[in-house]
Short mmCIF file of C-alpha atoms in Angstrom, two decimals:
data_model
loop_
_atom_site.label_atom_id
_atom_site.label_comp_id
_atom_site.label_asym_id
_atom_site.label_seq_id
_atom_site.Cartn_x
_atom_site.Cartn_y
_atom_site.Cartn_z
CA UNK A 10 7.68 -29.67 -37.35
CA UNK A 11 9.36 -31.84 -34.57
CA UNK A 12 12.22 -33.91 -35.94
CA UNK A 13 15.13 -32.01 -37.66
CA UNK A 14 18.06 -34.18 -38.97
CA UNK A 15 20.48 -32.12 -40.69
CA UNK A 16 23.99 -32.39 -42.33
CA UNK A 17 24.23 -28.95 -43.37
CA UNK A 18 22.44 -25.66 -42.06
CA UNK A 19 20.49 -25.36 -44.86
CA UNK A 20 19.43 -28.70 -45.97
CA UNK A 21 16.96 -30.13 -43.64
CA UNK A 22 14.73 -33.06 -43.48
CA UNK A 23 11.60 -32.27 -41.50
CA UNK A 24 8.95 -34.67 -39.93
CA UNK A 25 5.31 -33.38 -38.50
CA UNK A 26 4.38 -35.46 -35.65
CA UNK A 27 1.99 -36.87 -38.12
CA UNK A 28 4.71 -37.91 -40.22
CA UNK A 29 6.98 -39.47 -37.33
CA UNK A 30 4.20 -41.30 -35.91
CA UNK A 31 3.36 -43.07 -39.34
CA UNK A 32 6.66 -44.15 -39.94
CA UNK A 33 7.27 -45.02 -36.26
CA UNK A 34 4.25 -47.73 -36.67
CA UNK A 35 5.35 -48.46 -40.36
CA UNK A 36 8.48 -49.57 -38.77
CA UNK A 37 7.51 -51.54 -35.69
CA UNK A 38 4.74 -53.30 -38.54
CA UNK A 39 7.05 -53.97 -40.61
CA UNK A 40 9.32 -55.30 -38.02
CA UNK A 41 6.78 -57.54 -36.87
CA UNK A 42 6.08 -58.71 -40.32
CA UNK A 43 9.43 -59.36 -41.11
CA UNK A 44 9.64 -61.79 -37.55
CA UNK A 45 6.95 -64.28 -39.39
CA UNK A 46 9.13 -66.28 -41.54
CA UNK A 47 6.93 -67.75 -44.33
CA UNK A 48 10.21 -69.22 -45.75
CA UNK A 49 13.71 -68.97 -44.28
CA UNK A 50 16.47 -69.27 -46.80
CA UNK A 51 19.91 -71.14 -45.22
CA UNK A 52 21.91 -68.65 -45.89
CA UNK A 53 19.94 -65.49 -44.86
CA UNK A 54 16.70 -63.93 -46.73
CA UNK A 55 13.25 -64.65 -46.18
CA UNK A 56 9.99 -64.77 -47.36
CA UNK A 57 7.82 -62.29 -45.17
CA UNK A 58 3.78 -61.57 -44.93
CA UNK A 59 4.31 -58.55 -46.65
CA UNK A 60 6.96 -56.46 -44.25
CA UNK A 61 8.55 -55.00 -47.42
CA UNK A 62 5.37 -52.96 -48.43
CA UNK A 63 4.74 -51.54 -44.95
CA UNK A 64 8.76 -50.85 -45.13
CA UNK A 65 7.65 -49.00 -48.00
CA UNK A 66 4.61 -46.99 -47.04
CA UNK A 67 6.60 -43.98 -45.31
CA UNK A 68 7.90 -43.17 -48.83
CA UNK A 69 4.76 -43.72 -51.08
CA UNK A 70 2.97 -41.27 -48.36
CA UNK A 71 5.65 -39.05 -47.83
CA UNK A 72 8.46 -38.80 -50.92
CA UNK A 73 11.52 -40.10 -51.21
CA UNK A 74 13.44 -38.37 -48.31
CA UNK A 75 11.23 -39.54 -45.57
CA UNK A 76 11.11 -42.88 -46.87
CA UNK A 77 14.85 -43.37 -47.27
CA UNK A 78 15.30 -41.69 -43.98
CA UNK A 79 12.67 -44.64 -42.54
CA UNK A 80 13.94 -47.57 -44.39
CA UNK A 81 17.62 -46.53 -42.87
CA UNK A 82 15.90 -46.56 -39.33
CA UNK A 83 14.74 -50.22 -40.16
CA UNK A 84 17.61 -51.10 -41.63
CA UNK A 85 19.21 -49.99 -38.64
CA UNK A 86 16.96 -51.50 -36.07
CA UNK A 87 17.22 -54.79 -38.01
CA UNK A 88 20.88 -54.65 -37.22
CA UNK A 89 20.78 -53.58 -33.57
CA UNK A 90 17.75 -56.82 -32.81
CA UNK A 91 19.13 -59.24 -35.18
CA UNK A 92 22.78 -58.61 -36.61
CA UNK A 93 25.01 -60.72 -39.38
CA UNK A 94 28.56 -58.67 -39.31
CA UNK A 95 31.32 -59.75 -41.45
CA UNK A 96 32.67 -56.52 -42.80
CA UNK A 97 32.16 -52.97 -41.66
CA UNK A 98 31.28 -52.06 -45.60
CA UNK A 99 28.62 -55.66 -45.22
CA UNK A 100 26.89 -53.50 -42.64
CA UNK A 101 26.26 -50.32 -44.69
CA UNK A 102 25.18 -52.50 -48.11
CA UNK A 103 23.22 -55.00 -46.03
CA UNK A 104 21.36 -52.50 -43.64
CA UNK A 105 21.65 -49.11 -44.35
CA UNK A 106 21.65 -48.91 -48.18
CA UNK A 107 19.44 -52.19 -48.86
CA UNK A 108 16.89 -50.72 -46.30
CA UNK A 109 16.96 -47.31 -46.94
CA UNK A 110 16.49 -48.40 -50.92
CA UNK A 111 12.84 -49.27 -49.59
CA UNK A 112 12.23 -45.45 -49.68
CA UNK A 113 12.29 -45.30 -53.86
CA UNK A 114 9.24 -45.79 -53.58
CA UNK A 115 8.59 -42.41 -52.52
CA UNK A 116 9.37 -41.26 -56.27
CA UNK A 117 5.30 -42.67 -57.16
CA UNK A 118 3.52 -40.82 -54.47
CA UNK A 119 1.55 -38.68 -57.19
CA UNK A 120 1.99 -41.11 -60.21
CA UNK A 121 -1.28 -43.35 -61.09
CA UNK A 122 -0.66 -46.69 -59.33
CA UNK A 123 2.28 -45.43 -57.68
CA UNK A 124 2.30 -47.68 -54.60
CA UNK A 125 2.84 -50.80 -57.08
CA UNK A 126 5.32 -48.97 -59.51
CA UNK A 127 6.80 -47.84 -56.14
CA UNK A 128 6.80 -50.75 -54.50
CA UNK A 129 8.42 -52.70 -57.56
CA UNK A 130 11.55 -50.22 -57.31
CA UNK A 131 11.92 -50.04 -53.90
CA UNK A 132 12.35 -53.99 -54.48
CA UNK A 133 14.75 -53.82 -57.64
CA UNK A 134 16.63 -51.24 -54.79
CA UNK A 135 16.62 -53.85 -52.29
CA UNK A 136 17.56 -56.73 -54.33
CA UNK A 137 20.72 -54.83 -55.95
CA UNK A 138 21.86 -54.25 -52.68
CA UNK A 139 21.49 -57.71 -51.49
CA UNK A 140 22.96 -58.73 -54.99
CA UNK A 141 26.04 -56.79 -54.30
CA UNK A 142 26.53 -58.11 -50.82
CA UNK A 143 25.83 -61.87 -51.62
CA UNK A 144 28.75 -61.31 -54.82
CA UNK A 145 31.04 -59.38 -52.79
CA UNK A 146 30.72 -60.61 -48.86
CA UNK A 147 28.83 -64.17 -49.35
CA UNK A 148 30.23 -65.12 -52.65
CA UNK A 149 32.49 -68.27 -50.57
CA UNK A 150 29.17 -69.91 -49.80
CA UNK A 151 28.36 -70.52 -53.96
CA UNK A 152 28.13 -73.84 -54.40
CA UNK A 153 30.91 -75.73 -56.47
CA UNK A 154 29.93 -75.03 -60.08
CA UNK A 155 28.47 -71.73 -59.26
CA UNK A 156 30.12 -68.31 -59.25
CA UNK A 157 29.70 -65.29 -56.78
CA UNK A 158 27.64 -63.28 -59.06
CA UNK A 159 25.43 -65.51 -60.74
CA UNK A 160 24.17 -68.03 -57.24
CA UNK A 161 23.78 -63.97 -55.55
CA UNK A 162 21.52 -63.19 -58.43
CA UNK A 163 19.27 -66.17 -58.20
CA UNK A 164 19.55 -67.11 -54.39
CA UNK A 165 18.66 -63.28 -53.83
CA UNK A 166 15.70 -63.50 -56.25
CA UNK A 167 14.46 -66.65 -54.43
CA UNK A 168 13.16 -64.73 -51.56
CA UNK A 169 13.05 -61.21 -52.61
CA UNK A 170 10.89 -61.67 -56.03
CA UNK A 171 8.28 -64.24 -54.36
CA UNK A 172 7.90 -61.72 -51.67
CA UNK A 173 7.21 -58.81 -54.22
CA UNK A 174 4.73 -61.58 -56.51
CA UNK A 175 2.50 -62.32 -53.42
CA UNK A 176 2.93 -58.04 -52.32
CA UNK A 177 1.70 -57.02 -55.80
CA UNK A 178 -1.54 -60.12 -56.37
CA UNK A 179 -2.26 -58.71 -52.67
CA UNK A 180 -2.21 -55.13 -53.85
CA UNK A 181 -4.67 -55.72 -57.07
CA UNK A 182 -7.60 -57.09 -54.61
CA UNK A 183 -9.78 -54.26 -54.08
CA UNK A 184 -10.40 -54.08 -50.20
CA UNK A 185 -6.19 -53.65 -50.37
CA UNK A 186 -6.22 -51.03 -52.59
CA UNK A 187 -9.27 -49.19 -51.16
CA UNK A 188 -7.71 -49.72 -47.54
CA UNK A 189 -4.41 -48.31 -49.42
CA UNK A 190 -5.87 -45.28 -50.71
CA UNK A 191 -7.56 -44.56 -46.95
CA UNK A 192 -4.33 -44.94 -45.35
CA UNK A 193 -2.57 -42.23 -47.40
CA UNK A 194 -5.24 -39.95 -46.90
CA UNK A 195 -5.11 -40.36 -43.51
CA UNK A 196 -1.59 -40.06 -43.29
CA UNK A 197 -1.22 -37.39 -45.94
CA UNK A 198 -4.80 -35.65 -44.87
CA UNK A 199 -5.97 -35.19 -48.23
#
């Protein structure tokens, strides 16, 4: 094992060089991904060719840990490349926490269709998270008529939910899931 990150002696979180390099290129293709703006929402958000489920392919190989510990790294480089600071607490709910909730999906990795029940919470993850930033950081940009909470629930949907409709139709076409199934093996070496 090469990568120890550790907050106490005796809890540990431990990538293989196996490991690291998957979620190294999981990251920069994902990063990538998330550059090609199929729709760009005014106010922030986008619609992506599918950067969220490469986000979330560290955890669905993996487990939880090591995805939550690689959706925090791409939360974080998201923030260093391309930042939108208006609060310290903005930064931790926008980037660390709505990021690093990309890595729920790691709770599927041995359930039957996992990536797709994975994949579907790591998005409810990452849409709370943007919820609660839009109500509590954004909610002055709600149009007249609208309040915080409500325009952060459906302006957050907008891109989030049309990202994860076109993720899952893409995942149900066999050649995806076949190429899915490869990749984990590879990654996992099963």
């Amino acid at each position: 094992m090469i990568n120890h990150i550790s907050s106490k002696e005796n809890s540990k979180i431990s990538f293989t060089a196996k490991q690291l390099a998957f979620c190294a290129v999981s990251i920069a293709i994902a990063f990538v991904l998330s550059n090609i703006k199929l729709l760009k929402l005014p106010m922030g958000g986008s619609i992506t060719p599918l950067s969220m489920l490469v986000a979330c392919l560290p955890g669905f190989f993996f487990g939880p840990v090591i995805g939550i510990v690689t959706g925090v790294a791409y939360g974080l480089l998201n923030l260093i490349v391309d930042p939108y600071i208006l609060f310290p607490a903005q930064v931790i709910v926008d980037y660390i926490l709505a990021f690093g909730a990309l890595g729920l999906s790691g709770f599927f990795t041995k359930s039957k269709n996992g990536l797709i029940k994975g994949y579907i919470v790591a998005v409810l993850g990452r849409y709370a998270f943007a919820v609660l930033s839009g109500w509590l950081f954004f909610g002055e940009y709600a149009p007249e008529g609208w309040s915080p909470l409500p325009y952060s629930l459906a302006y957050n949907a907008i891109y989030i939910f049309t990202e994860a409709a076109i993720t899952i139709i893409v995942l149900f076409l066999p050649p995806v899931r076949d190429l899915m199934i490869r990749l984990k093996n590879m990654a996992t070496g099963n």
